[in-house]
Amino acid sequence: MRFTLDMKLKDIMSANPKTVEAMQELGLHCLGCAFSVNETLANAAQMHHLDPNLLLEKVNSVEQGEMSAEAAAKAQPPGGILQMDKKTYSIAPHIPAGVVTPEILRKIADVSEKYHAQAIKVTSAQRIAIVGLKPEDVPKIWEELGMDPGHAVGLCVRSVKVCPGDTFCKRGLQETLSLGMEIDKRYHGMQLPSKFKIGVAGCPNKCADSASVDLGLMGTSKGYHLYVGGNGGVKPRQGNILLENLQKEQIIPVMDAVISYYKENAKPQERLGRLIDRIGLEGLREFADQVKSGASQEADA
């Protein structure tokens, strides 16, 4: 069987498990990750800055066979993220809206101590990462935690960042916590053309980075402004205001519309901001505005 660049990693590994060793030699150490293995060979080459034709030649030159025990040991355990030392892993339990209970904190502390974690790190995405774990311990830790992984990697919606809003913060103009949890439940982990970040802030201070994520809400005295197309990274981009002063009943329908438009029009691994730069903002604004009007009429009926 000849592999092609548009084939997914999981299909290549299934057809010939021995290809895992060849890909690891070139630096693909995330072959146990449920998100990464759904990428195509071309996507993997791009993400790891490899020559796609060299990667393709490498996997096609491997003789048919089973994965070695050494290669299996190097494969990234499900729910784990390889660290800088190329030996240990971190995990990031999902914490919706960044709200955590004392019980959850105790669980995280207990397993971290039991399995000799090197560190516990509060991340910029409001997750709590347990760092420096042995690969063989990762499945046992997930079982003991009884929590879902936070989507920290892959072409999907990452954990939704949410500020305290008017529930706790004296500057909050709009509610954010229940809204943020609803948004997280609806979209977290959703597969999209590229990684996708969402932030929900209750005032113009934008403590949840609403103007620098793919889709951001910012509370005002009259509702919520919706930002689209922000991102950090090597080429940072400021988000555009798509709609102003949305009411709460309009938010989910409009967000659904934005994500649907993005899925239909984006190229593979194209962030929403790059899509807007390529085709303009007006088509998306018109589509979202129609949905907003429909949601208003439905709420008034």
Coordinates of C-alpha atoms in Angstrom, one line a residue:
M1 CA 0.0 0.0 0.0
R2 CA 1.3 3.4 -1.0
F3 CA 0.6 6.2 1.4
T4 CA -0.3 9.8 0.3
L5 CA 0.0 13.2 2.0
D6 CA -3.7 13.5 2.4
M7 CA -4.0 10.3 4.5
K8 CA -4.5 10.6 8.3
L9 CA -1.7 9.5 10.6
K10 CA -4.0 7.0 12.4
D11 CA -4.8 5.3 9.1
I12 CA -1.2 5.1 8.1
M13 CA -0.3 3.6 11.5
S14 CA -3.2 1.2 11.3
A15 CA -2.1 0.0 7.9
N16 CA 1.5 -0.4 8.9
P17 CA 2.3 0.0 12.7
K18 CA 6.0 0.0 12.0
T19 CA 5.7 3.5 10.4
V20 CA 5.5 4.9 13.9
E21 CA 9.2 4.4 14.3
A22 CA 10.0 6.2 11.1
M23 CA 7.9 9.2 12.0
Q24 CA 9.4 9.3 15.5
E25 CA 12.8 9.5 14.0
L26 CA 11.8 12.7 12.2
G27 CA 10.4 14.3 15.4
L28 CA 6.7 13.2 15.4
H29 CA 6.4 12.4 19.1
C30 CA 2.7 12.9 19.5
L31 CA 1.5 9.7 17.9
G32 CA -0.6 8.7 20.9
C33 CA -2.5 11.9 21.0
A34 CA -6.2 11.5 20.0
F35 CA -6.1 14.9 18.2
S36 CA -2.8 14.7 16.4
V37 CA -3.4 11.3 14.8
N38 CA -6.4 12.8 13.0
E39 CA -4.2 15.1 11.2
T40 CA -3.0 14.3 7.7
L41 CA 0.6 13.6 6.8
A42 CA 0.8 17.0 5.1
N43 CA -0.6 18.7 8.2
A44 CA 1.9 16.8 10.5
A45 CA 4.8 17.9 8.2
Q46 CA 3.6 21.6 8.4
M47 CA 3.2 21.5 12.2
H48 CA 6.6 20.0 12.8
H49 CA 8.4 22.1 10.1
L50 CA 9.3 19.0 8.0
D51 CA 9.7 18.5 4.3
P52 CA 6.4 16.8 3.4
N53 CA 7.9 14.8 0.6
L54 CA 10.7 13.6 2.9
L55 CA 8.1 12.4 5.4
L56 CA 6.1 10.7 2.7
E57 CA 9.1 9.0 1.3
K58 CA 10.1 7.8 4.8
V59 CA 6.8 6.2 5.7
N60 CA 6.5 4.6 2.2
S61 CA 10.0 3.0 2.6
V62 CA 9.2 1.2 5.8
E63 CA 8.7 -2.5 5.5
Q64 CA 5.5 -4.0 6.8
G65 CA 5.6 -5.0 10.5
E66 CA 4.6 -4.4 14.0
M67 CA 5.5 -1.5 16.2
S68 CA 8.5 -2.2 18.4
A69 CA 8.3 -2.1 22.2
E70 CA 10.6 0.9 22.2
A71 CA 8.5 2.8 19.7
A72 CA 5.3 2.0 21.7
A73 CA 7.0 3.4 24.9
K74 CA 7.8 6.6 23.1
A75 CA 4.3 7.1 21.7
Q76 CA 2.4 9.9 23.5
P77 CA -0.1 8.4 26.0
P78 CA -3.7 9.5 25.4
G79 CA -4.4 12.8 27.2
G80 CA -0.6 13.5 27.7
I81 CA 1.6 16.2 26.2
L82 CA 5.3 15.5 25.6
Q83 CA 7.6 17.9 27.5
M84 CA 10.9 19.5 26.6
D85 CA 13.0 16.6 28.0
K86 CA 11.3 14.2 25.4
K87 CA 10.7 11.8 28.3
T88 CA 8.0 13.1 30.6
Y89 CA 4.5 14.3 29.9
S90 CA 2.0 16.8 31.3
I91 CA -1.8 16.6 31.5
A92 CA -4.3 19.3 31.8
P93 CA -7.7 18.4 33.3
H94 CA -10.6 20.3 31.9
I95 CA -11.9 23.0 34.2
P96 CA -14.9 24.7 32.6
A97 CA -14.8 28.5 32.9
G98 CA -11.8 28.2 35.1
V99 CA -14.0 27.5 38.1
V100 CA -12.7 24.8 40.4
T101 CA -13.9 23.3 43.7
P102 CA -11.8 22.4 46.8
E103 CA -12.5 18.7 46.1
I104 CA -11.0 19.0 42.6
L105 CA -8.0 20.8 43.9
R106 CA -7.5 18.1 46.5
K107 CA -7.6 15.4 43.8
I108 CA -5.1 17.2 41.7
A109 CA -2.8 17.7 44.6
D110 CA -3.1 14.1 45.7
V111 CA -2.3 12.5 42.3
S112 CA 0.5 15.0 41.7
E113 CA 2.1 14.0 45.0
K114 CA 1.4 10.3 44.5
Y115 CA 3.0 10.2 41.0
H116 CA 5.9 12.6 41.8
A117 CA 4.9 15.4 39.4
Q118 CA 7.7 17.9 38.8
A119 CA 5.3 20.8 39.0
I120 CA 1.7 22.0 39.1
K121 CA 1.1 24.9 36.7
V122 CA -1.8 27.2 36.3
T123 CA -2.0 27.8 32.6
S124 CA -2.9 30.9 30.6
A125 CA -6.0 29.0 29.4
Q126 CA -7.4 28.6 33.0
R127 CA -6.4 25.0 33.2
I128 CA -4.2 23.4 35.9
A129 CA -1.4 21.4 34.2
I130 CA 0.3 18.5 36.1
V131 CA 3.8 18.5 34.7
G132 CA 6.6 16.0 34.6
L133 CA 4.8 12.6 34.6
K134 CA 6.1 9.2 33.5
P135 CA 4.2 8.0 30.4
E136 CA 3.1 4.7 32.1
D137 CA 1.5 6.7 34.9
V138 CA -0.7 9.0 32.7
P139 CA -3.6 6.5 32.1
K140 CA -3.7 5.7 35.9
I141 CA -3.7 9.4 36.8
W142 CA -6.7 10.1 34.5
E143 CA -8.5 7.2 36.0
E144 CA -7.9 8.4 39.5
L145 CA -8.8 12.0 38.7
G146 CA -12.1 11.0 37.0
M147 CA -11.9 14.2 34.9
D148 CA -11.9 14.9 31.2
P149 CA -8.8 16.2 29.5
G150 CA -8.8 19.9 28.5
H151 CA -8.3 20.3 24.8
A152 CA -4.8 21.9 24.8
V153 CA -3.7 20.6 21.4
G154 CA -5.2 19.7 18.1
L155 CA -7.4 21.4 15.5
C156 CA -10.3 22.1 17.7
V157 CA -11.9 24.5 20.2
R158 CA -9.7 24.9 23.2
S159 CA -10.8 25.5 26.7
V160 CA -13.0 28.7 26.9
K161 CA -11.5 31.5 29.0
V162 CA -14.0 33.3 31.2
C163 CA -13.6 36.2 33.6
P164 CA -15.7 36.5 36.9
G165 CA -18.1 39.0 35.3
D166 CA -20.8 40.7 37.3
T167 CA -21.1 37.7 39.6
F168 CA -17.9 38.6 41.5
C169 CA -16.1 41.5 39.9
K170 CA -16.9 45.1 40.8
R171 CA -16.2 46.1 37.2
G172 CA -18.4 43.5 35.6
L173 CA -21.1 44.8 33.4
Q174 CA -22.5 41.5 32.2
E175 CA -22.8 37.9 33.4
T176 CA -20.1 35.6 32.2
L177 CA -19.8 32.5 34.3
S178 CA -23.0 30.6 33.4
L179 CA -22.7 31.9 29.8
G180 CA -19.1 30.8 29.6
M181 CA -19.9 27.3 31.0
E182 CA -22.7 27.0 28.4
I183 CA -20.3 28.0 25.6
D184 CA -17.7 25.6 26.9
K185 CA -20.1 22.7 27.0
R186 CA -21.3 23.4 23.5
Y187 CA -18.0 24.0 21.7
H188 CA -15.1 22.6 23.8
G189 CA -13.2 20.0 21.7
M190 CA -15.2 20.6 18.5
Q191 CA -13.1 19.7 15.5
L192 CA -12.5 22.7 13.2
P193 CA -10.1 23.6 10.3
S194 CA -7.6 25.0 12.8
K195 CA -7.2 25.6 16.6
F196 CA -9.9 27.9 17.8
K197 CA -9.9 30.0 21.0
I198 CA -12.9 31.6 22.7
G199 CA -12.9 34.3 25.5
V200 CA -15.8 35.7 27.5
A201 CA -15.2 39.0 29.4
G202 CA -17.7 41.0 31.4
C203 CA -16.4 44.5 30.7
P204 CA -14.1 46.4 28.3
N205 CA -11.0 45.5 30.3
K206 CA -11.2 42.2 28.4
C207 CA -9.5 40.1 31.0
A208 CA -10.3 37.0 29.0
D209 CA -8.5 38.3 26.0
S210 CA -11.7 38.8 24.0
A211 CA -10.1 40.9 21.3
S212 CA -7.1 38.6 20.7
V213 CA -8.9 35.2 20.3
D214 CA -10.8 33.7 17.4
L215 CA -14.1 34.4 19.0
G216 CA -14.6 36.8 21.9
L217 CA -17.4 38.4 23.9
M218 CA -17.0 41.6 25.8
G219 CA -19.7 42.9 28.2
T220 CA -21.0 46.5 27.8
S221 CA -23.7 48.4 29.7
K222 CA -26.1 47.4 26.9
G223 CA -25.1 43.8 26.1
Y224 CA -22.1 42.1 24.6
H225 CA -19.8 43.0 21.7
L226 CA -18.6 40.1 19.6
Y227 CA -15.0 40.1 18.3
V228 CA -13.8 37.7 15.6
G229 CA -10.4 36.8 14.1
G230 CA -8.0 37.6 16.9
N231 CA -4.9 35.4 17.5
G232 CA -1.5 35.5 19.1
G233 CA 1.4 33.4 17.8
V234 CA 4.1 34.4 15.4
K235 CA 1.8 36.7 13.4
P236 CA -0.5 38.3 16.1
R237 CA -3.8 39.7 14.9
Q238 CA -6.3 42.0 16.6
G239 CA -9.9 40.8 16.4
N240 CA -12.6 42.7 14.5
I241 CA -15.8 43.8 16.2
L242 CA -18.4 41.8 14.2
L243 CA -21.6 42.8 16.1
E244 CA -22.3 45.2 19.0
N245 CA -24.5 44.9 22.1
L246 CA -25.8 41.4 21.5
Q247 CA -28.5 40.3 24.0
K248 CA -28.0 37.0 25.8
E249 CA -30.6 35.1 23.7
Q250 CA -28.7 36.1 20.5
I251 CA -25.3 35.0 21.5
I252 CA -25.4 31.2 21.0
P253 CA -27.2 31.4 17.6
V254 CA -24.7 34.0 16.4
M255 CA -21.7 32.0 17.6
D256 CA -23.1 29.0 15.9
A257 CA -23.4 31.0 12.7
V258 CA -19.8 32.3 12.9
I259 CA -18.4 28.8 13.5
S260 CA -20.5 27.3 10.7
Y261 CA -19.3 30.0 8.3
Y262 CA -15.7 29.3 9.4
K263 CA -16.1 25.6 8.9
E264 CA -17.5 26.0 5.4
N265 CA -15.0 28.6 4.1
A266 CA -11.6 28.0 5.8
K267 CA -8.7 26.2 4.3
P268 CA -7.0 23.4 6.4
Q269 CA -5.2 25.0 9.4
E270 CA -6.4 28.5 8.5
R271 CA -7.3 30.5 11.6
L272 CA -10.4 32.6 11.5
G273 CA -8.5 35.8 11.3
R274 CA -6.5 34.6 8.2
L275 CA -9.8 33.6 6.6
I276 CA -11.1 37.2 7.2
D277 CA -7.9 38.6 5.7
R278 CA -8.4 36.4 2.7
I279 CA -12.1 36.9 1.8
G280 CA -13.1 39.9 3.9
L281 CA -15.4 40.5 6.9
E282 CA -18.6 41.6 5.2
G283 CA -19.9 38.2 4.2
L284 CA -19.5 36.9 7.7
R285 CA -21.1 40.0 9.2
E286 CA -24.1 39.8 6.9
F287 CA -24.6 36.1 7.7
A288 CA -24.2 36.7 11.5
D289 CA -26.5 39.8 11.4
Q290 CA -29.3 37.8 9.7
V291 CA -29.0 35.1 12.5
K292 CA -29.1 37.9 15.1
S293 CA -32.3 39.3 13.7
G294 CA -33.9 35.9 13.6
A295 CA -33.0 35.2 17.2
S296 CA -34.5 38.6 18.3
Q297 CA -37.7 37.8 16.5
E298 CA -37.9 34.4 18.0
A299 CA -37.3 35.8 21.5
D300 CA -40.1 38.4 21.0
A301 CA -42.6 35.9 19.7

